[in-house]
Amino acid sequence: MHFDWSTLFHIEWTVPFLLAALNIVFINIILSGDNAVLIAMAVRGLNKEQRQKGIIFGTAAAVLLRIVLTFFVAMLLGVPYLKLVGGALILWIATQLFLGSEDEESGEQVTTLAKAIRIIIIADLTMSLDNVLGVAGAAGGNMFLLLFGLGVSIPIVIFTSNLISTLMDKYPIIIVLGAAILGRVGGEMMITDPAVEKMLHPSMAMEYGVQIACAVGVVVVGKLIAKMKNSHEISEEGAIPQTEEVK
């Protein structure tokens, strides 16, 4: 994918140019929702001040990485198994974040700013291939439009992340929905990997089936692991008095 650096400071106030800019804004609004859900879940265990910092720093760092990623996106999308591995990573991260919400009392949530930002960067970078491709395609090789598109995603993601994070505090069901959304994203990445498509030739029904299975799977696996951990902790607590009585 080629971009003309001479267009970086060349702004044309023409109808096609303005339509391209407007198209990029709409693409960001549509595609940034998954990223906002990820960030909201990652910072949920932080206090109010750190949560805001996590959203801002995590979003800014992720966007900077997207700028770098843009110049390699065409090549990366063709690499076999890259999206498969990336999708599996998203499923693991989604399960861990959901497990943290299930284990609030045992302190398993992401409670440090550095850890939250690290999770945001790794997962957002993995999820951003399609986002970057959409913005780059709409920019049509214009460097200004490309950077404008990536820049405008910052306030969109920050606002949406704050909103979702606040709603998660009030309505825990949104945490379940957030985990399911991330699971769907992971499933979509895995089933649309070039190598997987070449082997399976998945139909539309199979693609949706995998996405639904991964969405449900993240929630079910997270709840099962949390239940097993709680049962283990309860059994350990019950064993302490018995040991003392024997003595």
Short mmCIF file of C-alpha atoms in Angstrom, two decimals:
data_model
loop_
_atom_site.label_atom_id
_atom_site.label_comp_id
_atom_site.label_asym_id
_atom_site.label_seq_id
_atom_site.Cartn_x
_atom_site.Cartn_y
_atom_site.Cartn_z
CA MET A 1 0.00 0.00 0.00
CA HIS A 2 1.65 3.21 -1.22
CA PHE A 3 1.27 6.65 0.35
CA ASP A 4 2.47 9.93 -1.14
CA TRP A 5 4.37 11.92 1.49
CA SER A 6 3.96 15.10 -0.59
CA THR A 7 0.26 15.06 0.35
CA LEU A 8 1.02 15.38 4.07
CA PHE A 9 0.54 19.17 4.07
CA HIS A 10 -1.55 19.34 0.92
CA ILE A 11 -5.21 19.88 1.79
CA GLU A 12 -7.72 20.20 -1.02
CA TRP A 13 -11.05 21.71 -0.06
CA THR A 14 -12.82 19.79 -2.79
CA VAL A 15 -15.93 17.62 -2.61
CA PRO A 16 -14.04 14.30 -3.14
CA PHE A 17 -11.48 15.26 -0.47
CA LEU A 18 -14.16 16.23 2.07
CA LEU A 19 -16.20 13.11 1.28
CA ALA A 20 -13.11 10.95 1.87
CA ALA A 21 -12.52 12.69 5.23
CA LEU A 22 -16.18 12.16 6.20
CA ASN A 23 -15.99 8.52 5.13
CA ILE A 24 -12.93 8.02 7.35
CA VAL A 25 -14.79 9.48 10.34
CA PHE A 26 -17.68 7.04 9.81
CA ILE A 27 -15.27 4.11 9.41
CA ASN A 28 -13.64 5.02 12.74
CA ILE A 29 -17.00 5.31 14.50
CA ILE A 30 -18.04 1.87 13.25
CA LEU A 31 -14.72 0.04 13.71
CA SER A 32 -13.58 1.64 16.98
CA GLY A 33 -16.35 0.09 19.05
CA ASP A 34 -14.48 -3.19 19.64
CA ASN A 35 -11.35 -1.31 20.69
CA ALA A 36 -13.37 0.82 23.11
CA VAL A 37 -14.86 -2.31 24.72
CA LEU A 38 -11.38 -3.77 25.16
CA ILE A 39 -10.03 -0.61 26.80
CA ALA A 40 -13.06 -0.27 29.09
CA MET A 41 -12.62 -3.85 30.34
CA ALA A 42 -8.85 -3.45 30.78
CA VAL A 43 -9.11 -0.32 32.97
CA ARG A 44 -12.19 -1.38 34.95
CA GLY A 45 -10.16 -2.49 37.98
CA LEU A 46 -8.33 0.86 38.29
CA ASN A 47 -9.40 3.78 40.47
CA LYS A 48 -11.06 6.77 38.78
CA GLU A 49 -7.86 8.80 38.27
CA GLN A 50 -5.80 5.88 36.96
CA ARG A 51 -8.71 4.70 34.81
CA GLN A 52 -8.72 8.01 32.93
CA LYS A 53 -4.95 7.86 32.47
CA GLY A 54 -5.18 4.27 31.27
CA ILE A 55 -7.79 5.18 28.66
CA ILE A 56 -5.81 8.19 27.38
CA PHE A 57 -2.32 6.64 27.42
CA GLY A 58 -3.52 3.27 26.15
CA THR A 59 -5.45 4.85 23.27
CA ALA A 60 -2.60 7.20 22.31
CA ALA A 61 -0.01 4.41 22.35
CA ALA A 62 -2.27 2.13 20.33
CA VAL A 63 -2.88 4.84 17.70
CA LEU A 64 0.86 5.50 17.37
CA LEU A 65 1.38 1.80 16.76
CA ARG A 66 -1.42 1.86 14.18
CA ILE A 67 0.44 4.56 12.26
CA VAL A 68 3.49 2.30 12.06
CA LEU A 69 1.30 -0.70 11.26
CA THR A 70 -0.32 1.13 8.34
CA PHE A 71 2.82 0.91 6.23
CA PHE A 72 2.95 -2.88 6.61
CA VAL A 73 -0.76 -3.75 6.74
CA ALA A 74 -1.04 -5.03 3.15
CA MET A 75 1.91 -7.35 3.73
CA LEU A 76 0.79 -8.47 7.20
CA LEU A 77 -2.75 -9.36 6.13
CA GLY A 78 -1.30 -11.90 3.71
CA VAL A 79 0.93 -13.64 6.28
CA PRO A 80 -0.44 -17.15 6.95
CA TYR A 81 -1.61 -17.88 10.51
CA LEU A 82 -0.99 -14.30 11.72
CA LYS A 83 -4.69 -13.58 12.19
CA LEU A 84 -5.20 -17.09 13.59
CA VAL A 85 -2.59 -16.50 16.30
CA GLY A 86 -3.84 -12.95 16.87
CA GLY A 87 -7.42 -14.18 17.24
CA ALA A 88 -6.34 -16.81 19.76
CA LEU A 89 -4.50 -14.09 21.70
CA ILE A 90 -7.65 -11.95 21.77
CA LEU A 91 -9.66 -14.92 23.09
CA TRP A 92 -7.11 -15.45 25.87
CA ILE A 93 -7.07 -11.75 26.80
CA ALA A 94 -10.88 -11.57 26.74
CA THR A 95 -11.11 -14.60 29.03
CA GLN A 96 -8.56 -13.13 31.45
CA LEU A 97 -10.35 -9.77 31.59
CA PHE A 98 -13.71 -11.45 32.13
CA LEU A 99 -12.20 -13.75 34.76
CA GLY A 100 -10.95 -10.63 36.55
CA SER A 101 -14.49 -9.24 36.68
CA GLU A 102 -15.70 -12.55 38.14
CA ASP A 103 -12.93 -12.55 40.78
CA GLU A 104 -13.29 -9.03 42.17
CA GLU A 105 -13.18 -10.19 45.78
CA SER A 106 -10.01 -12.21 45.30
CA GLY A 107 -8.21 -9.31 43.64
CA GLU A 108 -7.68 -10.91 40.24
CA GLN A 109 -8.58 -7.75 38.30
CA VAL A 110 -6.07 -5.61 36.41
CA THR A 111 -5.18 -3.18 39.21
CA THR A 112 -2.04 -1.44 37.92
CA LEU A 113 -1.90 1.27 35.26
CA ALA A 114 1.15 -0.24 33.54
CA LYS A 115 -0.49 -3.66 33.21
CA ALA A 116 -3.71 -2.16 31.84
CA ILE A 117 -1.81 -0.14 29.22
CA ARG A 118 0.24 -3.19 28.25
CA ILE A 119 -2.91 -5.26 27.71
CA ILE A 120 -4.51 -2.44 25.71
CA ILE A 121 -1.50 -2.06 23.41
CA ILE A 122 -1.04 -5.79 22.75
CA ALA A 123 -4.72 -6.50 22.13
CA ASP A 124 -5.44 -3.28 20.23
CA LEU A 125 -2.47 -3.86 17.94
CA THR A 126 -3.79 -7.33 17.19
CA MET A 127 -7.34 -6.09 16.56
CA SER A 128 -6.35 -3.08 14.45
CA LEU A 129 -5.45 -4.78 11.16
CA ASP A 130 -8.93 -4.42 9.65
CA ASN A 131 -9.36 -0.94 11.14
CA VAL A 132 -6.11 0.30 9.63
CA LEU A 133 -6.92 -1.31 6.28
CA GLY A 134 -10.31 0.43 6.18
CA VAL A 135 -8.86 3.86 6.98
CA ALA A 136 -5.93 3.39 4.59
CA GLY A 137 -8.29 2.37 1.79
CA ALA A 138 -10.52 5.40 2.36
CA ALA A 139 -7.46 7.70 2.42
CA GLY A 140 -6.60 6.62 -1.13
CA GLY A 141 -2.86 7.16 -0.69
CA ASN A 142 -3.27 10.66 0.78
CA MET A 143 -0.96 10.95 3.80
CA PHE A 144 -2.91 13.83 5.38
CA LEU A 145 -6.17 11.88 5.22
CA LEU A 146 -4.45 8.81 6.66
CA LEU A 147 -3.08 10.67 9.70
CA PHE A 148 -6.38 12.55 10.05
CA GLY A 149 -8.22 9.23 10.14
CA LEU A 150 -5.94 7.75 12.77
CA GLY A 151 -5.98 10.98 14.79
CA VAL A 152 -9.76 11.30 14.82
CA SER A 153 -10.02 7.79 16.26
CA ILE A 154 -8.41 9.00 19.52
CA PRO A 155 -11.31 11.15 20.83
CA ILE A 156 -13.85 8.62 19.53
CA VAL A 157 -12.24 5.73 21.41
CA ILE A 158 -11.61 7.80 24.57
CA PHE A 159 -15.22 9.00 24.75
CA THR A 160 -16.67 5.55 24.02
CA SER A 161 -14.31 3.81 26.47
CA ASN A 162 -15.28 6.22 29.26
CA LEU A 163 -18.97 5.68 28.54
CA ILE A 164 -18.70 1.88 28.46
CA SER A 165 -16.50 1.81 31.57
CA THR A 166 -19.08 3.87 33.51
CA LEU A 167 -21.92 1.65 32.33
CA MET A 168 -19.96 -1.46 33.38
CA ASP A 169 -19.85 -0.14 36.95
CA LYS A 170 -23.63 0.31 36.99
CA TYR A 171 -24.72 -2.66 34.90
CA PRO A 172 -22.52 -5.80 35.31
CA ILE A 173 -24.30 -7.49 32.39
CA ILE A 174 -22.34 -5.15 30.09
CA ILE A 175 -19.13 -6.86 31.25
CA VAL A 176 -20.53 -10.15 29.97
CA LEU A 177 -21.51 -8.49 26.68
CA GLY A 178 -18.05 -6.90 26.43
CA ALA A 179 -16.32 -10.26 26.89
CA ALA A 180 -18.62 -11.80 24.29
CA ILE A 181 -17.85 -9.00 21.82
CA LEU A 182 -14.11 -9.54 22.23
CA GLY A 183 -14.67 -13.28 21.81
CA ARG A 184 -16.54 -12.61 18.56
CA VAL A 185 -13.66 -10.44 17.31
CA GLY A 186 -11.17 -13.21 18.12
CA GLY A 187 -13.30 -15.80 16.33
CA GLU A 188 -13.69 -13.56 13.29
CA MET A 189 -9.92 -13.04 13.07
CA MET A 190 -9.23 -16.77 13.30
CA ILE A 191 -11.78 -17.91 10.71
CA THR A 192 -10.75 -15.17 8.22
CA ASP A 193 -7.05 -15.99 8.39
CA PRO A 194 -5.79 -16.54 4.79
CA ALA A 195 -4.41 -20.01 5.62
CA VAL A 196 -7.65 -21.06 7.36
CA GLU A 197 -9.77 -19.80 4.46
CA LYS A 198 -7.58 -21.71 2.03
CA MET A 199 -8.00 -24.95 3.99
CA LEU A 200 -11.64 -24.74 5.04
CA HIS A 201 -13.25 -22.43 2.45
CA PRO A 202 -15.68 -21.36 5.20
CA SER A 203 -19.22 -20.41 4.24
CA MET A 204 -20.92 -17.36 5.71
CA ALA A 205 -22.81 -19.66 8.09
CA MET A 206 -19.55 -21.22 9.32
CA GLU A 207 -17.98 -17.80 9.86
CA TYR A 208 -20.93 -16.63 11.95
CA GLY A 209 -21.00 -19.97 13.76
CA VAL A 210 -17.34 -19.65 14.79
CA GLN A 211 -17.90 -16.07 15.94
CA ILE A 212 -20.90 -17.04 18.07
CA ALA A 213 -19.08 -20.08 19.50
CA CYS A 214 -16.09 -17.94 20.51
CA ALA A 215 -18.33 -15.23 21.99
CA VAL A 216 -20.18 -17.77 24.14
CA GLY A 217 -16.99 -19.73 24.83
CA VAL A 218 -15.17 -16.79 26.42
CA VAL A 219 -18.02 -16.22 28.88
CA VAL A 220 -18.55 -19.92 29.67
CA VAL A 221 -14.84 -20.69 30.12
CA GLY A 222 -14.37 -17.57 32.24
CA LYS A 223 -17.25 -18.52 34.53
CA LEU A 224 -16.08 -22.15 34.81
CA ILE A 225 -12.52 -21.12 35.73
CA ALA A 226 -13.84 -18.61 38.28
CA LYS A 227 -16.12 -21.27 39.79
CA MET A 228 -13.26 -23.78 40.03
CA LYS A 229 -10.98 -21.21 41.69
CA ASN A 230 -13.67 -20.24 44.20
CA SER A 231 -14.38 -23.90 45.03
CA HIS A 232 -10.66 -24.53 45.54
CA GLU A 233 -10.33 -21.50 47.85
CA ILE A 234 -13.38 -22.57 49.89
CA SER A 235 -12.01 -26.12 50.28
CA GLU A 236 -8.65 -24.74 51.45
CA GLU A 237 -10.34 -22.47 54.00
CA GLY A 238 -12.39 -25.40 55.29
CA ALA A 239 -9.28 -27.54 55.70
CA ILE A 240 -7.56 -25.10 58.11
CA PRO A 241 -9.87 -25.63 61.17
CA GLN A 242 -9.75 -29.42 60.71
CA THR A 243 -5.94 -29.34 60.82
CA GLU A 244 -6.02 -27.31 64.04
CA GLU A 245 -8.49 -29.73 65.68
CA VAL A 246 -6.19 -32.70 64.97
CA LYS A 247 -3.37 -30.88 66.73
#
